[in-house]
Structures are given as C-alpha cells and as structure tokens.
Coordinates of C-alpha atoms in Angstrom, one line a residue:
Chain A
M1 CA 36.5 -6.6 5.8
R2 CA 38.4 -9.5 4.3
D3 CA 37.4 -11.3 1.0
L4 CA 33.9 -10.3 0.9
R5 CA 31.8 -12.3 -1.7
V6 CA 28.1 -11.6 -2.5
A7 CA 26.0 -13.7 -4.8
F8 CA 22.5 -13.3 -5.9
P9 CA 20.1 -16.0 -7.3
T10 CA 19.4 -15.8 -10.9
T11 CA 17.6 -18.1 -13.3
R12 CA 21.0 -19.8 -13.8
G13 CA 21.8 -20.3 -10.2
M14 CA 23.7 -18.2 -7.9
T15 CA 25.7 -15.4 -9.6
E16 CA 28.5 -13.8 -7.8
V17 CA 28.7 -10.1 -8.2
V18 CA 31.3 -9.2 -5.7
H19 CA 34.4 -11.4 -5.8
G20 CA 36.4 -11.0 -2.7
I21 CA 36.9 -7.5 -1.5
S22 CA 39.1 -6.4 1.3
L23 CA 39.0 -3.0 2.9
S24 CA 39.0 -1.2 6.1
V25 CA 38.2 2.3 7.2
G26 CA 38.9 4.2 10.2
A27 CA 38.2 8.0 11.0
E28 CA 39.1 8.8 7.5
K29 CA 37.5 9.5 4.2
L30 CA 37.7 6.5 1.7
G31 CA 36.4 6.8 -1.7
I32 CA 35.1 3.9 -3.8
V33 CA 34.8 4.5 -7.5
G34 CA 33.8 2.2 -10.3
E35 CA 31.2 2.1 -13.0
S36 CA 27.6 1.2 -12.7
G37 CA 27.3 -2.6 -11.7
S38 CA 30.9 -2.9 -10.5
G39 CA 29.7 -3.7 -7.0
K40 CA 30.2 -0.5 -5.1
S41 CA 26.7 -0.2 -3.5
V42 CA 26.6 -3.9 -2.8
T43 CA 29.7 -4.0 -0.9
A44 CA 28.8 -0.7 1.1
R45 CA 25.3 -2.2 1.9
S46 CA 26.8 -5.4 3.2
I47 CA 28.7 -3.7 6.0
L48 CA 25.1 -2.9 7.4
K49 CA 23.5 -6.2 6.2
L50 CA 21.2 -4.2 4.2
L51 CA 20.9 -6.5 1.2
P52 CA 17.9 -8.3 0.0
P53 CA 17.4 -11.6 1.9
S54 CA 18.0 -13.7 -1.2
A55 CA 21.6 -12.3 -1.4
R56 CA 24.2 -14.7 -0.2
I57 CA 27.1 -12.9 1.7
S58 CA 30.3 -14.5 2.7
A59 CA 33.5 -13.3 3.9
E60 CA 36.6 -14.3 5.8
E61 CA 36.0 -11.5 8.1
L62 CA 33.5 -8.7 8.3
R63 CA 33.7 -6.7 11.3
F64 CA 32.3 -3.5 12.6
D65 CA 34.4 -2.2 15.4
G66 CA 34.9 -5.8 16.7
I67 CA 31.3 -7.0 16.0
D68 CA 31.1 -9.9 13.6
V69 CA 28.5 -8.6 11.2
L70 CA 28.0 -12.0 9.5
R71 CA 27.0 -13.6 12.7
A72 CA 25.2 -10.6 14.3
S73 CA 21.5 -10.9 15.1
E74 CA 19.1 -8.6 13.6
R75 CA 18.9 -6.8 17.0
E76 CA 22.7 -6.6 17.2
M77 CA 22.6 -5.0 13.7
R78 CA 20.0 -2.5 14.7
A79 CA 22.3 -1.3 17.3
I80 CA 24.9 -0.5 14.6
R81 CA 22.4 0.7 11.9
G82 CA 21.8 4.4 12.3
K83 CA 23.4 4.5 15.7
R84 CA 27.1 3.8 14.7
A85 CA 26.9 3.9 11.0
G86 CA 24.5 6.0 8.8
L87 CA 23.7 5.3 5.1
I88 CA 23.0 8.1 2.7
L89 CA 21.3 6.9 -0.6
Q90 CA 21.4 8.4 -4.0
D91 CA 18.0 10.0 -4.7
P92 CA 16.0 11.5 -1.7
K93 CA 13.1 11.4 -4.1
F94 CA 12.9 7.7 -3.6
A95 CA 14.9 7.4 -0.3
L96 CA 12.6 9.4 1.9
N97 CA 9.1 8.0 3.0
P98 CA 6.7 9.9 0.8
V99 CA 3.9 10.0 3.4
M100 CA 5.8 11.2 6.4
T101 CA 7.0 14.8 6.9
A102 CA 10.7 15.5 6.8
G103 CA 10.7 16.5 10.5
A104 CA 9.0 13.3 11.5
Q105 CA 11.5 11.3 9.7
V106 CA 14.4 13.0 11.3
A107 CA 12.7 12.9 14.6
E108 CA 12.1 9.0 14.2
A109 CA 15.9 8.5 13.6
W110 CA 16.7 10.5 16.8
R111 CA 14.1 8.9 19.1
T112 CA 15.1 5.4 17.9
H113 CA 18.6 5.7 19.5
R114 CA 18.2 8.3 22.2
R115 CA 15.5 8.1 24.7
G116 CA 13.4 11.2 24.9
T117 CA 9.9 12.3 24.3
R118 CA 8.1 13.1 21.1
K119 CA 8.5 16.8 21.9
E120 CA 12.2 16.5 22.5
A121 CA 12.6 14.6 19.2
A122 CA 10.6 17.2 17.4
A123 CA 12.8 20.0 18.7
A124 CA 15.9 17.9 18.0
A125 CA 14.7 17.4 14.4
V126 CA 14.5 21.0 13.8
E127 CA 18.0 21.7 15.3
L128 CA 19.5 19.0 13.0
L129 CA 17.7 20.4 10.1
A130 CA 19.3 23.7 10.9
Q131 CA 22.8 22.0 11.2
V132 CA 22.6 20.8 7.6
Q133 CA 22.1 24.4 6.7
I134 CA 18.4 24.4 5.9
R135 CA 17.1 27.9 6.0
D136 CA 13.7 28.1 8.0
P137 CA 14.1 24.5 9.5
G138 CA 10.8 24.9 11.4
R139 CA 8.8 25.2 8.2
V140 CA 10.7 22.3 6.3
A141 CA 10.2 20.1 9.2
G142 CA 6.4 20.1 8.2
L143 CA 6.9 19.4 4.5
Y144 CA 6.6 16.2 2.7
P145 CA 9.3 14.8 0.6
H146 CA 7.5 15.7 -2.7
E147 CA 7.6 19.3 -1.5
L148 CA 11.4 19.4 -1.1
S149 CA 13.9 20.0 -3.8
G150 CA 16.6 17.3 -4.5
G151 CA 19.3 19.4 -2.5
M152 CA 16.9 19.8 0.5
G153 CA 15.8 16.2 0.3
Q154 CA 19.5 15.2 0.5
R155 CA 20.0 17.7 3.5
V156 CA 17.1 16.0 5.3
M157 CA 18.7 12.7 4.5
I158 CA 21.9 13.7 6.0
A159 CA 20.2 15.2 9.1
M160 CA 18.5 12.0 9.5
M161 CA 21.7 9.9 9.5
L162 CA 23.5 12.3 11.9
A163 CA 20.8 12.3 14.4
P164 CA 22.2 9.5 16.5
D165 CA 25.8 10.9 16.0
P166 CA 27.3 7.8 14.2
E167 CA 31.0 7.0 13.8
L168 CA 30.8 6.0 10.1
L169 CA 28.9 7.6 7.3
I170 CA 28.4 5.7 4.1
A171 CA 27.2 7.9 1.3
D172 CA 26.2 6.0 -1.7
E173 CA 26.4 8.4 -4.7
P174 CA 24.9 11.1 -2.4
T175 CA 25.1 13.7 -5.3
S176 CA 24.5 11.9 -8.6
A177 CA 20.8 12.8 -8.6
L178 CA 21.4 16.5 -8.0
D179 CA 22.3 19.4 -10.2
A180 CA 25.9 20.3 -10.5
T181 CA 25.9 23.5 -8.3
V182 CA 23.9 21.6 -5.5
Q183 CA 26.4 18.7 -5.8
A184 CA 29.2 21.0 -4.6
E185 CA 27.2 22.3 -1.7
I186 CA 26.1 18.8 -0.5
L187 CA 29.6 17.6 -0.6
R188 CA 31.0 20.5 1.2
L189 CA 28.3 19.9 3.9
I190 CA 29.2 16.4 4.2
E191 CA 32.9 17.1 4.3
D192 CA 32.4 19.8 6.9
L193 CA 30.2 17.6 9.2
V194 CA 32.5 14.6 8.8
S195 CA 35.7 16.4 9.8
R196 CA 33.9 18.5 12.6
R197 CA 32.5 15.2 14.1
G198 CA 35.6 13.1 13.6
M199 CA 33.6 10.4 11.7
G200 CA 34.7 7.9 9.2
L201 CA 33.3 8.3 5.8
I202 CA 32.9 5.9 2.7
L203 CA 32.0 8.0 -0.3
I204 CA 30.7 5.9 -3.2
S205 CA 30.7 7.6 -6.6
H206 CA 31.6 7.1 -10.2
D207 CA 33.2 10.5 -10.4
L208 CA 36.9 9.8 -10.1
P209 CA 38.3 13.3 -9.9
L210 CA 35.6 14.6 -7.4
V211 CA 36.5 11.5 -5.2
S212 CA 40.2 12.0 -5.3
H213 CA 39.7 15.6 -4.5
F214 CA 37.5 14.9 -1.5
C215 CA 38.9 11.7 0.0
D216 CA 42.1 10.5 1.7
R217 CA 42.1 7.1 -0.1
V218 CA 40.6 5.8 -3.2
L219 CA 39.6 2.3 -4.1
V220 CA 39.0 1.6 -7.8
M221 CA 36.5 -1.2 -8.4
Y222 CA 35.8 -3.1 -11.7
A223 CA 33.5 -6.1 -12.2
G224 CA 33.3 -6.9 -8.5
R225 CA 37.1 -6.6 -7.6
V226 CA 39.2 -3.9 -6.4
V227 CA 41.7 -3.3 -9.1
E228 CA 43.6 -0.5 -7.5
E229 CA 44.0 1.4 -4.2
L230 CA 45.6 4.8 -4.2
R231 CA 46.3 7.7 -1.9
A232 CA 44.1 10.4 -3.3
N233 CA 46.9 12.7 -4.3
E234 CA 48.8 9.9 -6.2
L235 CA 46.0 9.6 -8.6
S236 CA 47.9 10.7 -11.5
D237 CA 50.4 8.0 -10.8
A238 CA 47.7 5.2 -11.1
K239 CA 49.1 2.0 -12.5
H240 CA 46.2 0.0 -13.4
P241 CA 45.2 0.3 -17.1
Y242 CA 41.4 0.5 -16.1
T243 CA 42.3 3.6 -13.9
R244 CA 44.6 5.1 -16.4
G245 CA 41.9 4.5 -19.1
L246 CA 39.3 6.2 -17.0
L247 CA 41.5 9.3 -16.4
N248 CA 42.3 9.3 -20.1
C249 CA 38.7 9.7 -21.0
L250 CA 38.1 12.8 -19.0
P251 CA 37.5 15.9 -20.9
S252 CA 39.8 18.8 -19.9
L253 CA 39.8 22.5 -20.6
L254 CA 43.6 22.8 -20.5
H255 CA 44.3 20.0 -23.0
R256 CA 41.6 20.0 -25.6
K257 CA 40.9 16.9 -27.6
Q258 CA 38.9 16.6 -30.8
R259 CA 37.3 13.5 -29.6
L260 CA 37.2 12.0 -26.1
S261 CA 39.0 8.8 -25.7
V262 CA 36.9 5.6 -25.2
L263 CA 37.9 3.0 -22.8
A264 CA 39.4 -0.1 -24.4
R265 CA 38.5 -3.0 -22.1
D266 CA 40.6 -6.0 -21.3
P267 CA 38.9 -9.2 -20.2
A268 CA 42.0 -9.9 -18.1
W269 CA 40.9 -7.2 -15.6
E270 CA 38.0 -9.4 -14.5
R271 CA 40.3 -12.0 -13.4
Chain B
M1 CA -8.0 24.8 -6.7
R2 CA -7.0 22.0 -8.9
R3 CA -8.0 19.6 -6.3
L4 CA -11.3 21.2 -5.8
R5 CA -12.0 21.0 -9.4
A6 CA -11.0 17.4 -9.6
L7 CA -13.3 16.7 -6.7
A8 CA -16.2 18.7 -8.3
A9 CA -15.7 16.7 -11.5
S10 CA -16.0 13.4 -9.6
V11 CA -19.2 14.6 -7.8
A12 CA -20.7 16.0 -10.9
S13 CA -20.3 12.5 -12.6
V14 CA -22.6 10.9 -10.0
P15 CA -26.0 12.0 -11.5
V16 CA -24.9 10.9 -14.9
T17 CA -23.9 7.5 -13.7
L18 CA -27.2 7.1 -11.7
F19 CA -29.4 8.1 -14.8
G20 CA -27.6 5.6 -16.8
L21 CA -28.2 3.1 -14.1
V22 CA -32.0 4.0 -14.0
L23 CA -32.3 3.9 -17.9
I24 CA -30.8 0.5 -18.2
T25 CA -32.7 -1.1 -15.3
F26 CA -35.9 0.4 -16.6
V27 CA -35.5 -0.8 -20.1
I28 CA -34.4 -4.4 -19.0
G29 CA -37.4 -4.4 -16.7
R30 CA -39.8 -3.5 -19.4
V31 CA -38.5 -5.6 -22.3
V32 CA -38.5 -9.0 -20.3
P33 CA -41.3 -11.2 -21.5
I34 CA -43.1 -11.1 -18.3
D35 CA -46.4 -9.2 -18.1
P36 CA -46.6 -7.3 -15.1
V37 CA -50.4 -7.0 -15.3
V38 CA -50.8 -10.8 -15.2
A39 CA -48.4 -10.8 -12.2
I40 CA -50.9 -8.5 -10.4
V41 CA -54.3 -9.9 -11.3
G42 CA -53.3 -13.4 -11.9
D43 CA -53.4 -15.9 -14.9
H44 CA -57.3 -16.4 -14.8
A45 CA -58.4 -12.7 -14.6
P46 CA -60.9 -11.8 -17.3
P47 CA -59.7 -9.8 -20.3
Q48 CA -61.5 -6.6 -19.4
V49 CA -59.8 -6.6 -15.9
I50 CA -56.5 -7.1 -17.6
A51 CA -57.0 -4.1 -20.0
R52 CA -58.2 -1.9 -17.2
V53 CA -55.2 -2.5 -14.9
R54 CA -52.9 -2.1 -17.8
L55 CA -54.5 1.4 -18.4
E56 CA -54.1 2.2 -14.7
L57 CA -50.5 1.4 -14.7
G58 CA -49.9 3.6 -17.8
L59 CA -48.6 0.5 -19.6
D60 CA -50.4 1.4 -22.8
R61 CA -48.3 4.5 -23.3
P62 CA -45.1 4.3 -25.4
L63 CA -41.9 3.3 -23.4
P64 CA -40.2 6.7 -23.5
V65 CA -43.3 8.3 -22.0
Q66 CA -43.3 5.7 -19.3
F67 CA -39.7 6.4 -18.5
V68 CA -40.3 10.1 -18.1
I69 CA -43.1 9.5 -15.7
Y70 CA -41.0 7.0 -13.9
V71 CA -38.0 9.4 -13.5
N72 CA -40.3 12.2 -12.6
R73 CA -41.8 10.2 -9.7
L74 CA -38.3 9.0 -8.7
L75 CA -37.2 12.6 -8.4
H76 CA -40.2 13.1 -6.0
G77 CA -39.0 10.2 -3.9
D78 CA -41.5 7.7 -5.2
L79 CA -40.5 4.4 -6.4
G80 CA -44.0 3.2 -6.9
R81 CA -45.7 0.3 -5.1
S82 CA -44.6 -3.4 -4.7
V83 CA -47.1 -5.7 -6.2
M84 CA -46.1 -8.5 -3.7
T85 CA -46.1 -6.6 -0.4
S86 CA -48.5 -3.8 -1.5
H87 CA -46.4 -1.4 0.5
R88 CA -44.5 1.5 -1.2
V89 CA -41.1 0.1 -2.4
T90 CA -39.5 3.0 -0.4
T91 CA -41.1 1.5 2.8
D92 CA -39.9 -2.0 1.9
I93 CA -36.4 -0.9 1.2
A94 CA -36.2 0.9 4.4
H95 CA -37.4 -2.3 6.2
Y96 CA -35.0 -4.7 4.5
F97 CA -31.8 -2.7 3.9
P98 CA -30.7 -2.3 7.6
A99 CA -30.4 -6.1 7.9
T100 CA -28.2 -6.1 4.9
I101 CA -26.0 -3.3 6.2
E102 CA -25.6 -5.3 9.5
L103 CA -24.6 -8.3 7.7
A104 CA -22.2 -6.6 5.4
T105 CA -20.5 -4.6 8.1
A106 CA -20.0 -7.6 10.2
A107 CA -18.5 -9.3 7.1
I108 CA -16.1 -6.4 6.1
L109 CA -14.9 -6.1 9.8
I110 CA -14.0 -9.8 9.6
A111 CA -12.4 -9.5 6.3
L112 CA -10.3 -6.5 7.5
A113 CA -9.3 -8.0 10.7
V114 CA -8.0 -11.2 9.2
G115 CA -7.1 -10.1 5.6
I116 CA -4.9 -7.2 6.2
P117 CA -2.5 -8.9 8.6
L118 CA -2.5 -12.0 6.5
G119 CA -1.6 -9.9 3.3
V120 CA 1.0 -7.9 5.1
F121 CA 2.8 -11.0 6.6
A122 CA 2.6 -12.7 3.3
A123 CA 4.3 -10.0 1.6
A124 CA 6.9 -9.6 4.4
K125 CA 7.6 -13.2 3.9
G126 CA 7.3 -13.4 0.2
G127 CA 7.9 -16.7 -1.3
S128 CA 7.7 -18.6 2.1
R129 CA 5.5 -21.4 2.9
F130 CA 3.3 -19.0 4.8
D131 CA 2.9 -16.9 1.7
H132 CA 1.8 -20.0 -0.2
F133 CA -0.7 -20.9 2.4
V134 CA -2.2 -17.4 2.4
R135 CA -2.4 -17.6 -1.4
V136 CA -4.4 -20.7 -1.2
I137 CA -6.7 -19.4 1.5
S138 CA -7.4 -16.1 -0.5
V139 CA -7.8 -17.7 -3.9
G140 CA -10.3 -20.1 -2.1
G141 CA -12.3 -17.1 -0.9
Q142 CA -12.5 -15.7 -4.3
S143 CA -13.3 -18.9 -6.2
V144 CA -15.7 -20.9 -4.0
P145 CA -19.2 -19.6 -4.6
V146 CA -20.7 -18.2 -1.5
F147 CA -23.8 -20.3 -1.7
V148 CA -21.9 -23.6 -1.7
L149 CA -19.7 -22.3 1.3
G150 CA -22.9 -21.1 3.0
M151 CA -24.6 -24.6 2.6
I152 CA -21.5 -26.4 3.8
F153 CA -21.3 -24.1 6.8
L154 CA -24.9 -24.7 7.7
L155 CA -24.3 -28.4 7.3
V156 CA -21.3 -28.6 9.4
F157 CA -21.8 -26.1 12.1
Y158 CA -25.7 -26.2 12.4
V159 CA -26.7 -29.8 11.4
K160 CA -23.7 -31.8 12.3
L161 CA -21.9 -30.0 15.2
G162 CA -25.0 -28.1 16.3
I163 CA -22.8 -25.1 17.5
A164 CA -24.4 -22.5 15.5
P165 CA -28.1 -21.5 15.2
G166 CA -29.9 -22.2 12.0
T167 CA -31.0 -19.7 9.3
G168 CA -32.6 -16.3 9.8
Q169 CA -31.8 -13.3 11.8
Q170 CA -33.1 -14.4 15.3
D171 CA -34.7 -17.3 17.2
V172 CA -38.5 -17.5 17.1
L173 CA -38.2 -17.0 20.9
F174 CA -37.3 -13.4 20.3
E175 CA -39.9 -12.8 17.5
G176 CA -41.6 -9.5 17.9
M177 CA -39.7 -8.7 21.2
V178 CA -37.3 -6.3 20.0
P179 CA -38.8 -2.7 19.3
R180 CA -37.6 -1.4 15.9
V181 CA -35.4 1.5 16.1
T182 CA -32.5 1.5 13.4
G183 CA -33.7 -1.8 11.8
M184 CA -30.4 -3.4 12.6
H185 CA -31.5 -6.2 14.8
I186 CA -28.5 -6.5 17.0
I187 CA -28.2 -2.8 17.7
D188 CA -32.0 -2.5 18.4
A189 CA -31.7 -5.4 20.9
A190 CA -28.8 -3.6 22.6
L191 CA -30.8 -0.3 22.7
S192 CA -33.6 -2.0 24.4
G193 CA -31.3 -3.7 26.9
Q194 CA -32.2 -7.2 25.9
W195 CA -28.7 -8.7 26.2
D196 CA -30.1 -12.3 25.5
A197 CA -31.5 -11.1 22.3
V198 CA -28.2 -9.5 21.4
Q199 CA -26.4 -12.7 22.0
D200 CA -29.0 -14.6 20.0
G201 CA -28.5 -12.1 17.1
L202 CA -24.8 -12.3 17.0
A203 CA -24.9 -16.1 17.0
H204 CA -27.3 -15.8 13.9
L205 CA -25.1 -13.3 12.3
A206 CA -22.0 -15.5 12.7
L207 CA -22.2 -17.9 9.9
P208 CA -23.5 -15.5 7.1
A209 CA -21.0 -12.9 8.1
L210 CA -18.2 -15.5 8.1
V211 CA -19.2 -16.7 4.7
L212 CA -19.4 -13.3 3.2
G213 CA -16.3 -12.1 5.1
Y214 CA -14.4 -15.0 3.6
F215 CA -15.3 -13.9 0.1
S216 CA -14.0 -10.2 0.7
L217 CA -11.0 -11.7 2.7
G218 CA -9.7 -13.2 -0.4
Y219 CA -9.7 -10.0 -2.5
I220 CA -8.4 -7.7 0.4
T221 CA -5.5 -10.2 1.3
R222 CA -4.5 -10.2 -2.3
M223 CA -4.6 -6.5 -2.8
T224 CA -2.7 -6.0 0.5
R225 CA 0.0 -8.4 -0.3
A226 CA 0.6 -6.8 -4.0
Y227 CA 0.7 -3.3 -2.4
M228 CA 2.8 -4.3 0.3
L229 CA 5.3 -6.2 -2.0
D230 CA 5.6 -3.0 -4.0
A231 CA 6.2 -0.8 -0.9
L232 CA 8.7 -3.1 0.6
H233 CA 10.9 -3.0 -2.5
S234 CA 11.1 0.8 -2.6
E235 CA 14.2 2.7 -1.5
H236 CA 12.8 4.4 1.5
I237 CA 12.5 0.9 3.2
I238 CA 16.3 0.7 2.9
T239 CA 16.6 4.1 4.6
A240 CA 14.1 3.2 7.3
R241 CA 16.1 -0.1 8.0
S242 CA 19.5 1.8 7.9
K243 CA 18.0 4.1 10.7
G244 CA 18.0 1.0 12.8
L245 CA 14.3 0.8 13.2
S246 CA 12.7 -2.4 14.2
A247 CA 11.4 -4.9 11.6
A248 CA 7.9 -4.4 12.9
R249 CA 8.2 -0.6 12.7
V250 CA 9.5 -0.7 9.1
L251 CA 6.8 -3.1 8.2
W252 CA 3.8 -1.4 9.7
V253 CA 4.7 2.3 9.8
H254 CA 6.9 2.7 6.8
A255 CA 5.6 0.0 4.3
F256 CA 2.0 -0.2 5.3
G257 CA 1.8 3.5 6.0
N258 CA 2.3 3.9 2.2
V259 CA -0.1 1.2 1.4
A260 CA -3.1 2.2 3.7
V261 CA -4.1 5.0 1.5
G262 CA -4.5 3.0 -1.5
L263 CA -6.3 0.4 0.4
V264 CA -9.1 2.7 1.4
T265 CA -10.3 2.3 -2.4
V266 CA -10.1 -1.5 -2.2
I267 CA -12.0 -1.6 1.1
A268 CA -14.7 0.7 -0.1
L269 CA -15.2 -1.4 -3.2
A270 CA -15.3 -4.5 -1.3
Y271 CA -18.0 -3.1 1.1
A272 CA -20.0 -1.9 -1.8
N273 CA -19.7 -5.5 -3.1
L274 CA -21.0 -6.8 0.0
L275 CA -23.9 -4.4 0.4
S276 CA -25.1 -5.3 -3.2
G277 CA -23.8 -8.7 -3.7
A278 CA -25.3 -10.5 -0.5
V279 CA -28.1 -11.8 -2.6
L280 CA -27.0 -15.5 -2.5
T281 CA -25.9 -15.6 1.0
E282 CA -29.1 -13.9 2.2
T283 CA -31.1 -16.5 0.4
V284 CA -29.0 -19.5 1.7
F285 CA -29.3 -18.1 5.3
S286 CA -32.9 -16.8 4.9
W287 CA -31.6 -13.3 5.9
P288 CA -34.3 -10.8 5.6
G289 CA -32.1 -8.2 3.7
L290 CA -32.3 -6.3 0.6
G291 CA -30.8 -9.3 -1.4
M292 CA -33.5 -11.5 -0.5
Y293 CA -36.2 -8.8 -1.2
L294 CA -34.7 -8.4 -4.7
T295 CA -34.6 -12.1 -5.4
V296 CA -38.1 -12.5 -4.2
S297 CA -39.3 -9.6 -6.1
L298 CA -37.6 -10.7 -9.3
L299 CA -39.2 -14.2 -9.1
N300 CA -42.6 -12.5 -8.7
A301 CA -42.1 -10.1 -11.7
D302 CA -42.5 -7.2 -9.2
M303 CA -40.8 -4.7 -11.4
N304 CA -41.2 -1.6 -9.2
A305 CA -39.4 -3.5 -6.3
V306 CA -36.7 -4.7 -8.5
L307 CA -36.0 -1.3 -10.0
G308 CA -36.1 0.4 -6.6
A309 CA -33.7 -2.3 -5.0
T310 CA -31.4 -2.1 -7.9
L311 CA -31.2 1.7 -7.7
V312 CA -30.4 1.5 -4.1
V313 CA -27.5 -0.9 -4.8
G314 CA -26.3 1.5 -7.6
V315 CA -26.4 4.6 -5.2
V316 CA -24.5 2.7 -2.5
Y317 CA -21.9 1.8 -5.0
V318 CA -21.5 5.2 -6.5
G319 CA -21.7 6.8 -3.1
L320 CA -18.9 4.5 -1.5
N321 CA -16.8 5.1 -4.6
L322 CA -17.2 8.9 -4.1
L323 CA -16.3 8.5 -0.5
A324 CA -13.2 6.6 -1.2
D325 CA -12.3 9.1 -3.7
V326 CA -12.6 11.9 -1.2
A327 CA -10.9 10.0 1.5
Y328 CA -7.8 9.4 -0.9
R329 CA -7.6 13.1 -1.6
L330 CA -7.6 14.0 2.1
L331 CA -5.3 11.2 3.4
D332 CA -2.4 11.1 0.7
P333 CA -0.2 14.0 1.1
R334 CA 1.0 13.6 -2.4
V335 CA -2.4 14.5 -4.0
R336 CA -3.5 16.8 -1.2

C-alpha cells in the first residue's frame, strides 16, 4: 500500500481523513496504534474495500498479493474477502448477525469459499468452534449472539474468519470490548492461530504496550498519518514526540507518579 | 415464564379494548340526532305507531339500561336485526364480509409483492435516482385518496381503454351461477369448477385490488426502506461482506433477515387497515363488501347494522394486532 488517501463527504465538501499511508505486510504481525479517529480502522478496511460507498479512496498503489484492489471488481474483491483476508471487528455484540445462530454464521463463511453440503458445513462449523477453544461447541453452534458472552462471541467471530483459511487476518481492536482477563485469552488465541497457520496479522489497537508485546512491527498513527514505524522491541527508543508522549502517560507500578502526565499536542504533528 | 406472562397480558387486554369500542360506538349511535324509529316506520307514520315501536325497541329506557341490554345480547351472539335488510345483522355480516376479505387479501398480496422489493432496493441504493423514484411512488400511494384513484382507474381502464370490466364483483352473465360456499366469489367459482367465472371474477377484482394495493404499497415500501437502511448500517453487515458473501446474500439474508420480523407488525396493521378501510373503494367499485354495507346502513340510520359492522372491524383490528404480537415473539430469537 502506497500513499493511501481516504476522504468522506461532509457538509463542507470532501474531508480527507487518511493522508497518505504506506505500509506492507507479509507473514508477520503488524501492529497499528493510534487514538480514536486517527484513521486506523479506515486504513485497514480499505484493504478489503469495505468502506461506505460515499468514501473516496485513492492510492498510488494498493495491492493484495498482486491484485489491484482499487481496480478490482466486486466479484474479484469477494474472492479476497473472507477467503484470503479475514476481518475481526471490535464488538461481537454488533458484529454478529443477531437473528442467525453462531453455527450458521460460521457454516456460511465455510460454505461460501469451499464447496460442500449444508451438513458438511455444519460439521465444519462445530469443528472450527472447537479450534477456537469453545467448550461444548455443538451446543454453542445452536445459540444466538445475544446468548453468548463477549469472549465467546469474539471466538465465534474468529472461527468465522478462519473458516476459509485466509492468509491475512485483520483484527480491528478485537479485544477493546472485552473484560481484561478475557482480552488476554483472546489475544493468546489469535497469536496461537496466526503462528500455527503462518498467517499475516494486522492488529489494530490503541493499547501501545500490548501491541508492542504482541507484534513484530508497530506503526504509530496520528491524525491520518503514520508518524513513526518501529520494531516492537525498540519501542523504548521511540523518537517521535507523540509516541514518547504516549509512553510517558502510561501508569507504571514500578515508577509511581502522583499524577499521570497529560499529552501536550503539537499542531506540527499533523503536517 | 416472562414471555408467557407478557403474552397473557396482551391477550387479557383484548376484551378491555373491545368493551371500549362497543361503548363508544353505542354512545355515538344513540346520541346522533337521527330517530331510529322514524327510520323504520317512515316520516308519515301516525304518532301512536311511533310510540309503540319506540316501546318495542326499548328506546324509552335510560341509555345505560339500553347499553346493558345490548351488551347482554352481544355476548349471546345477537347483534339485533337490520332495519334495511330485515335480516339478523350477523347474517348480513356473514354475507358481506367474505367479499371484503377477498378484496383486502388480493390488495395486500399486490402491496407485498411490489412494495417489499421496492423498499429493499431503494434502501440498498439509498440516495440514487431509483430511491427518489420509489419515494415519489410511495408518497403517491399514501396521499392520493383511494376514491380519486378508483375513479381515474375506472375512467381509463374501463371507459376509455375498455380492457377492464366495470364495477361489481361479477358479470351479470354469471349472476346466480356460482353456488355460495365460502362467500368469496372467486374461490367459490373455482370450487364449482367454473373457470370462466373465475376468470371473470379475477378481472373484476383487478382494479379495486390495484387501487387498494397501491394505497398499502406506499406504507409498506416506506417502512421496508426505513428498516432496511437501519439494518444496512449495522456492523454485522460489514462482517457479512468481509466474509466474501455476494451482495444479494448480504442484502436479502443478512439485512432483510433482520428486518422481516419487524415487518410482520407493519403488514398486519396494513392488512387490518384494508379490511376495515375499504369503505371508499367498495363504494366506488360497487363491491358488495362490509364497507359498502356499513356505508349504506349509516345513510339509512340502521344503527344495529352500523354497530355490528363497526364491531367486526374492531375485532379484526385487535385480532390481527394480537396475531402480529404472537408472531413477533415466536420469530425473533431475541425476544423468544
């Protein structure tokens, strides 16, 4: 992806929200961090062309394994979506279809990309639910989303995206809607599946330490731009004042402070 | 358990609603400045005849007593006699109501078959030229009075083009030829195997059903569009698309699947509206249904008939509402 720009129509004409992002990802774990509204999700969704039709996407280059995403037809995109790249959204409460059972939603993903009978799909769904460490997957398959806990819902979501065996997994804040203890479990599950299947992963989060712990590389975004790119273990050597500022705001048990620092913003970062 | 209780509560509210309906209709029927006695015996009857009939009808008693007597008879299935037809009102209603059911059912089927796809596609292409076109169509259905549209249809398709038959339920040719079983003309004709009568019946049904159907279509289209817009903006649609599903599957299975349950209520209300609100259409097309019966009875101050027909309409309304409520509870996994 080179020089990606995304604009949305507002009452005052088109407003650009992503100003030229370049990134590439292989079979590795890439983290994207940034505050709300910094353009993380928009960037990730534009890889799959899943932005609302009113959005205007342009880029010098936007390719998925050689396929020009910007010029790809809806049919070509469907061959990428799900089959080669999966997307995990933030809150399973809203991201799962409320009137379809968990099993049916996983089976649908399986059946869309692999030819098979309904029966095979249903069996595959139960098998996939077991792979995301759901106990009693046969029972859970028959439950509706509102009967699932947040952690379970997110496991169903992951199972659904793993069904066609994709090469890339985009996880858009997969744990921010979950309890802290469940967060760790879900992340461990994603890490385990990604490394076992040799997939690429784009993990979007606003939790800087978590991402640096988890990923190989981290992009720090601010106001629609990448302000810094780091190897995860070099986080402490971050140079950009925004990244430094963020790190400085973190509470620590070892170095206690009376008050947490507040980020002092510089308008120059937006340029 | 909680679901059962909620259901029981909505069932329990039905008699209360109906009692209110009877009370209001009864009071309105008695306070209008029309003397039912004069309506029966005529303007020139001698005073002693008028006095005797008044006594026979129990109209000399106080209003509350009259009401109690009426309700008591009602509970025994007696709606009194119609002055105009001199039949029991229950017999009259059984005679006229099937024609209304036939017309309303045909109309709602047309409205559903056209309105739902229009609403779904308008929402899918929100803001497009097609969406605006659909909006004009549906606002037209809601705002053009049915009697105006009915007369225009008659003028164009019957008088000018001559491709539709005129008013009424059947051609005089078939008068008295079809044995009455259900009271619905076309079904009776089919039951007796008279296919030319079926064809004639369908032809007569076409115009009034189109007029009524267009009226409901506006409402159903607009509700479908609004619900679909809401559904299409939810997160799970992004999930469905990211799974690589076809646009049609996302639209009809994932978005419409979430909307269908809510539409049941809309459709039930629209159908109840058609069953009760066909008065004008039936008058324009001389359709021998409950609406026409009600109008003629009202013009002749036939209060027993008016009360009876109004009650039937009320029962239909309340019944369909209850049915929609039950269907909603059965179909939506979130409230099941």
